[in-house]
């Protein structure tokens, strides 16, 4: 049987192909059992020496609404202070891909190039959690450094594919980590841990135009170099 004919591979490939970043959610709460099912899948993530460095804070109901409100108030006056340094620059093909994604997003909601007010308003939607009923804040042990963060990235992939399989939408958000000191204080997260990212999640609003675009992926030959001898 060829790998592409294997039913398990086909199912995984379909989930990966169909997964997308949700930027508008319905208000409906996801039941606790479903969330725990999703988090349990995340626990199957491999990690260096099985350290399992991820710790997750999950908000529900009024907990999400209060966090959203206080985060929005905080970003009006605070500077970006992430626990992990953000990219120094996007150059070359990375800049091109980032711009292409941005243009697709803005086009989907009718924001024209140069409309800085609407562009800023859309950026703020990150901190409104795109109206999601839940957010997961993911932290790693500070002493594990970048490799702990990599393990959390592996956890994120399982979470996103699991959400897709369960009919949920999810939005991984480095933007939330840009205000790490606030998140530390708000959730009582000790300095021995670092905020890696947040993930807003819930049921997607499939009628909203912002959920209608899909980003492209580079061809394999652009990413892979083969050495055969």
mmCIF file of C-alpha atoms in Angstrom:
data_model
loop_
_atom_site.group_PDB
_atom_site.id
_atom_site.type_symbol
_atom_site.label_atom_id
_atom_site.label_comp_id
_atom_site.label_asym_id
_atom_site.label_seq_id
_atom_site.Cartn_x
_atom_site.Cartn_y
_atom_site.Cartn_z
ATOM 1 C CA UNK A 1 0.000 0.000 0.000
ATOM 2 C CA UNK A 2 1.392 3.395 -0.987
ATOM 3 C CA UNK A 3 1.616 5.943 1.876
ATOM 4 C CA UNK A 4 -0.972 8.174 0.183
ATOM 5 C CA UNK A 5 -3.425 5.237 0.073
ATOM 6 C CA UNK A 6 -3.115 4.513 3.774
ATOM 7 C CA UNK A 7 -6.373 5.559 5.482
ATOM 8 C CA UNK A 8 -4.653 6.968 8.569
ATOM 9 C CA UNK A 9 -2.288 9.047 6.434
ATOM 10 C CA UNK A 10 -5.181 10.206 4.274
ATOM 11 C CA UNK A 11 -7.147 11.309 7.339
ATOM 12 C CA UNK A 12 -4.168 13.197 8.767
ATOM 13 C CA UNK A 13 -3.453 14.838 5.421
ATOM 14 C CA UNK A 14 -7.081 15.895 5.065
ATOM 15 C CA UNK A 15 -7.052 17.534 8.517
ATOM 16 C CA UNK A 16 -3.804 19.338 7.708
ATOM 17 C CA UNK A 17 -5.138 20.503 4.342
ATOM 18 C CA UNK A 18 -8.450 21.703 5.753
ATOM 19 C CA UNK A 19 -7.117 23.395 8.902
ATOM 20 C CA UNK A 20 -7.192 27.203 8.811
ATOM 21 C CA UNK A 21 -6.921 30.115 11.231
ATOM 22 C CA UNK A 22 -10.329 31.205 12.477
ATOM 23 C CA UNK A 23 -10.678 34.963 13.000
ATOM 24 C CA UNK A 24 -14.343 35.167 13.903
ATOM 25 C CA UNK A 25 -16.097 32.877 16.365
ATOM 26 C CA UNK A 26 -19.650 32.211 17.426
ATOM 27 C CA UNK A 27 -20.430 33.006 21.086
ATOM 28 C CA UNK A 28 -21.403 29.410 21.913
ATOM 29 C CA UNK A 29 -19.382 27.788 24.676
ATOM 30 C CA UNK A 30 -17.591 24.508 23.976
ATOM 31 C CA UNK A 31 -18.537 21.903 26.569
ATOM 32 C CA UNK A 32 -15.933 20.920 29.163
ATOM 33 C CA UNK A 33 -15.767 17.295 27.983
ATOM 34 C CA UNK A 34 -14.862 18.348 24.438
ATOM 35 C CA UNK A 35 -12.190 20.759 25.666
ATOM 36 C CA UNK A 36 -10.690 18.071 27.892
ATOM 37 C CA UNK A 37 -10.713 15.660 24.953
ATOM 38 C CA UNK A 38 -8.749 18.213 22.932
ATOM 39 C CA UNK A 39 -6.278 18.875 25.750
ATOM 40 C CA UNK A 40 -5.793 15.134 26.264
ATOM 41 C CA UNK A 41 -4.745 14.864 22.624
ATOM 42 C CA UNK A 42 -2.203 17.601 23.276
ATOM 43 C CA UNK A 43 -0.747 15.482 26.070
ATOM 44 C CA UNK A 44 0.303 12.906 23.471
ATOM 45 C CA UNK A 45 2.762 15.433 22.017
ATOM 46 C CA UNK A 46 6.395 14.270 21.923
ATOM 47 C CA UNK A 47 8.943 16.417 23.757
ATOM 48 C CA UNK A 48 12.671 16.419 24.392
ATOM 49 C CA UNK A 49 13.415 13.761 27.057
ATOM 50 C CA UNK A 50 9.645 13.603 27.627
ATOM 51 C CA UNK A 51 9.852 16.843 29.621
ATOM 52 C CA UNK A 52 6.326 17.917 28.562
ATOM 53 C CA UNK A 53 7.129 21.565 29.323
ATOM 54 C CA UNK A 54 3.766 23.032 28.324
ATOM 55 C CA UNK A 55 1.387 24.347 30.961
ATOM 56 C CA UNK A 56 -2.022 25.543 29.811
ATOM 57 C CA UNK A 57 -4.420 28.127 31.250
ATOM 58 C CA UNK A 58 -7.906 27.788 29.710
ATOM 59 C CA UNK A 59 -10.646 30.391 30.068
ATOM 60 C CA UNK A 60 -14.381 29.767 29.826
ATOM 61 C CA UNK A 61 -17.564 31.812 30.205
ATOM 62 C CA UNK A 62 -17.162 34.962 32.277
ATOM 63 C CA UNK A 63 -13.478 34.110 32.676
ATOM 64 C CA UNK A 64 -12.913 34.724 28.980
ATOM 65 C CA UNK A 65 -14.992 37.899 28.923
ATOM 66 C CA UNK A 66 -13.158 39.406 31.898
ATOM 67 C CA UNK A 67 -9.740 38.540 30.484
ATOM 68 C CA UNK A 68 -10.680 40.005 27.097
ATOM 69 C CA UNK A 69 -11.905 43.234 28.692
ATOM 70 C CA UNK A 70 -8.861 43.737 30.905
ATOM 71 C CA UNK A 71 -6.394 42.799 28.158
ATOM 72 C CA UNK A 72 -7.967 45.357 25.827
ATOM 73 C CA UNK A 73 -7.668 48.042 28.484
ATOM 74 C CA UNK A 74 -4.042 47.081 29.138
ATOM 75 C CA UNK A 75 -2.830 47.291 25.538
ATOM 76 C CA UNK A 76 -4.020 50.897 25.237
ATOM 77 C CA UNK A 77 -1.101 52.113 27.365
ATOM 78 C CA UNK A 78 1.443 49.280 27.639
ATOM 79 C CA UNK A 79 4.429 48.508 25.442
ATOM 80 C CA UNK A 80 5.106 45.127 23.840
ATOM 81 C CA UNK A 81 7.258 43.020 26.181
ATOM 82 C CA UNK A 82 7.285 39.367 25.062
ATOM 83 C CA UNK A 83 9.088 36.717 27.084
ATOM 84 C CA UNK A 84 10.649 35.387 23.860
ATOM 85 C CA UNK A 85 12.115 37.844 21.361
ATOM 86 C CA UNK A 86 9.919 38.356 18.339
ATOM 87 C CA UNK A 87 11.450 38.142 14.814
ATOM 88 C CA UNK A 88 13.983 40.892 14.194
ATOM 89 C CA UNK A 89 12.850 41.304 10.570
ATOM 90 C CA UNK A 90 10.989 39.667 7.707
ATOM 91 C CA UNK A 91 13.109 39.783 4.566
ATOM 92 C CA UNK A 92 12.979 38.189 1.136
ATOM 93 C CA UNK A 93 10.531 35.361 0.684
ATOM 94 C CA UNK A 94 9.433 35.577 4.329
ATOM 95 C CA UNK A 95 8.368 39.187 3.803
ATOM 96 C CA UNK A 96 6.547 38.207 0.607
ATOM 97 C CA UNK A 97 4.623 35.410 2.312
ATOM 98 C CA UNK A 98 3.736 37.607 5.271
ATOM 99 C CA UNK A 99 2.476 40.377 2.994
ATOM 100 C CA UNK A 100 0.450 37.941 0.883
ATOM 101 C CA UNK A 101 -1.292 36.637 4.001
ATOM 102 C CA UNK A 102 -1.964 40.177 5.205
ATOM 103 C CA UNK A 103 -3.424 41.274 1.867
ATOM 104 C CA UNK A 104 -5.732 38.247 1.826
ATOM 105 C CA UNK A 105 -6.927 39.030 5.336
ATOM 106 C CA UNK A 106 -7.568 42.722 4.619
ATOM 107 C CA UNK A 107 -9.219 42.007 1.268
ATOM 108 C CA UNK A 108 -11.616 39.579 2.941
ATOM 109 C CA UNK A 109 -13.056 42.374 5.108
ATOM 110 C CA UNK A 110 -12.730 45.207 2.585
ATOM 111 C CA UNK A 111 -9.743 47.026 4.078
ATOM 112 C CA UNK A 112 -7.904 48.875 1.304
ATOM 113 C CA UNK A 113 -4.157 49.464 1.318
ATOM 114 C CA UNK A 114 -3.284 52.626 3.210
ATOM 115 C CA UNK A 115 -6.363 52.637 5.449
ATOM 116 C CA UNK A 116 -4.366 52.719 8.656
ATOM 117 C CA UNK A 117 -7.377 53.236 10.925
ATOM 118 C CA UNK A 118 -9.148 50.062 9.772
ATOM 119 C CA UNK A 119 -5.863 48.152 9.685
ATOM 120 C CA UNK A 120 -5.229 49.075 13.311
ATOM 121 C CA UNK A 121 -8.793 48.144 14.213
ATOM 122 C CA UNK A 122 -8.291 44.714 12.672
ATOM 123 C CA UNK A 123 -5.026 44.282 14.590
ATOM 124 C CA UNK A 124 -6.863 45.006 17.836
ATOM 125 C CA UNK A 125 -9.214 42.116 17.045
ATOM 126 C CA UNK A 126 -6.358 39.855 18.207
ATOM 127 C CA UNK A 127 -6.829 41.191 21.720
ATOM 128 C CA UNK A 128 -10.590 40.785 21.509
ATOM 129 C CA UNK A 129 -9.765 37.121 20.848
ATOM 130 C CA UNK A 130 -11.829 37.384 17.656
ATOM 131 C CA UNK A 131 -14.888 37.047 19.951
ATOM 132 C CA UNK A 132 -13.865 33.491 20.875
ATOM 133 C CA UNK A 133 -15.539 31.995 23.952
ATOM 134 C CA UNK A 134 -12.253 30.407 25.075
ATOM 135 C CA UNK A 135 -8.538 31.077 25.026
ATOM 136 C CA UNK A 136 -5.654 28.812 26.000
ATOM 137 C CA UNK A 137 -2.473 30.497 27.248
ATOM 138 C CA UNK A 138 0.559 28.263 26.768
ATOM 139 C CA UNK A 139 3.732 28.637 28.818
ATOM 140 C CA UNK A 140 7.035 26.782 28.986
ATOM 141 C CA UNK A 141 9.611 26.316 31.726
ATOM 142 C CA UNK A 142 12.083 29.199 31.447
ATOM 143 C CA UNK A 143 15.153 27.018 32.071
ATOM 144 C CA UNK A 144 14.344 24.912 28.999
ATOM 145 C CA UNK A 145 14.809 27.915 26.718
ATOM 146 C CA UNK A 146 14.087 27.667 23.021
ATOM 147 C CA UNK A 147 13.741 23.877 23.112
ATOM 148 C CA UNK A 148 10.880 24.099 25.581
ATOM 149 C CA UNK A 149 9.229 26.566 23.201
ATOM 150 C CA UNK A 150 9.755 24.138 20.297
ATOM 151 C CA UNK A 151 8.022 21.405 22.295
ATOM 152 C CA UNK A 152 5.118 23.808 22.879
ATOM 153 C CA UNK A 153 4.969 24.348 19.130
ATOM 154 C CA UNK A 154 4.559 20.613 18.673
ATOM 155 C CA UNK A 155 1.758 20.693 21.255
ATOM 156 C CA UNK A 156 0.107 23.479 19.258
ATOM 157 C CA UNK A 157 0.033 21.389 16.079
ATOM 158 C CA UNK A 158 -1.774 18.568 17.882
ATOM 159 C CA UNK A 159 -4.206 21.061 19.402
ATOM 160 C CA UNK A 160 -4.969 22.666 16.031
ATOM 161 C CA UNK A 161 -5.481 19.366 14.216
ATOM 162 C CA UNK A 162 -7.605 18.108 17.085
ATOM 163 C CA UNK A 163 -9.758 21.229 16.947
ATOM 164 C CA UNK A 164 -10.218 20.737 13.208
ATOM 165 C CA UNK A 165 -11.223 17.109 13.745
ATOM 166 C CA UNK A 166 -13.817 18.150 16.347
ATOM 167 C CA UNK A 167 -15.387 20.810 14.129
ATOM 168 C CA UNK A 168 -13.905 23.677 16.135
ATOM 169 C CA UNK A 169 -12.057 26.763 14.953
ATOM 170 C CA UNK A 170 -8.777 27.954 16.445
ATOM 171 C CA UNK A 171 -6.462 30.921 16.084
ATOM 172 C CA UNK A 172 -2.857 30.564 17.302
ATOM 173 C CA UNK A 173 -1.781 34.022 18.484
ATOM 174 C CA UNK A 174 1.761 35.144 19.164
ATOM 175 C CA UNK A 175 0.197 38.601 19.589
ATOM 176 C CA UNK A 176 -1.046 37.661 23.046
ATOM 177 C CA UNK A 177 2.501 36.810 24.124
ATOM 178 C CA UNK A 178 3.574 40.337 23.242
ATOM 179 C CA UNK A 179 2.025 41.436 26.542
ATOM 180 C CA UNK A 180 3.562 38.705 28.663
ATOM 181 C CA UNK A 181 3.975 40.745 31.883
ATOM 182 C CA UNK A 182 0.229 41.381 31.969
ATOM 183 C CA UNK A 183 -0.521 37.693 31.351
ATOM 184 C CA UNK A 184 1.913 36.679 34.109
ATOM 185 C CA UNK A 185 0.218 38.978 36.596
ATOM 186 C CA UNK A 186 -3.354 38.299 35.506
ATOM 187 C CA UNK A 187 -3.116 34.508 35.701
ATOM 188 C CA UNK A 188 -0.525 34.310 38.478
ATOM 189 C CA UNK A 189 2.072 32.685 36.228
ATOM 190 C CA UNK A 190 5.500 32.652 37.933
ATOM 191 C CA UNK A 191 8.607 34.184 36.380
ATOM 192 C CA UNK A 192 10.094 30.692 36.128
ATOM 193 C CA UNK A 193 7.796 30.166 33.145
ATOM 194 C CA UNK A 194 7.643 31.963 29.794
ATOM 195 C CA UNK A 195 4.530 32.802 27.809
ATOM 196 C CA UNK A 196 4.913 31.258 24.353
ATOM 197 C CA UNK A 197 1.559 32.000 22.711
ATOM 198 C CA UNK A 198 -2.193 31.958 23.123
ATOM 199 C CA UNK A 199 -4.843 30.070 21.153
ATOM 200 C CA UNK A 200 -8.354 31.439 20.853
ATOM 201 C CA UNK A 201 -10.860 28.701 20.081
ATOM 202 C CA UNK A 202 -14.520 27.852 19.805
ATOM 203 C CA UNK A 203 -17.079 27.277 17.081
ATOM 204 C CA UNK A 204 -16.202 29.129 13.860
ATOM 205 C CA UNK A 205 -18.563 31.655 12.286
ATOM 206 C CA UNK A 206 -18.384 30.261 8.758
ATOM 207 C CA UNK A 207 -20.628 32.999 7.370
ATOM 208 C CA UNK A 208 -18.159 35.764 8.220
ATOM 209 C CA UNK A 209 -16.041 36.807 5.191
ATOM 210 C CA UNK A 210 -12.802 36.857 7.183
ATOM 211 C CA UNK A 211 -13.069 33.083 7.511
ATOM 212 C CA UNK A 212 -13.308 32.610 3.762
ATOM 213 C CA UNK A 213 -9.702 32.917 2.612
ATOM 214 C CA UNK A 214 -6.989 30.267 2.760
ATOM 215 C CA UNK A 215 -3.240 30.779 2.622
ATOM 216 C CA UNK A 216 -0.987 28.974 0.148
ATOM 217 C CA UNK A 217 1.961 26.704 0.900
ATOM 218 C CA UNK A 218 5.308 26.740 -0.880
ATOM 219 C CA UNK A 219 6.102 23.788 -3.156
ATOM 220 C CA UNK A 220 8.225 21.036 -1.640
ATOM 221 C CA UNK A 221 11.208 21.826 -3.852
ATOM 222 C CA UNK A 222 11.422 25.300 -2.287
ATOM 223 C CA UNK A 223 11.806 23.829 1.185
ATOM 224 C CA UNK A 224 13.693 20.547 0.807
ATOM 225 C CA UNK A 225 17.244 19.750 -0.346
ATOM 226 C CA UNK A 226 18.003 16.117 -1.143
ATOM 227 C CA UNK A 227 21.485 14.585 -0.788
ATOM 228 C CA UNK A 228 21.633 11.212 -2.532
ATOM 229 C CA UNK A 229 25.358 10.490 -2.558
#
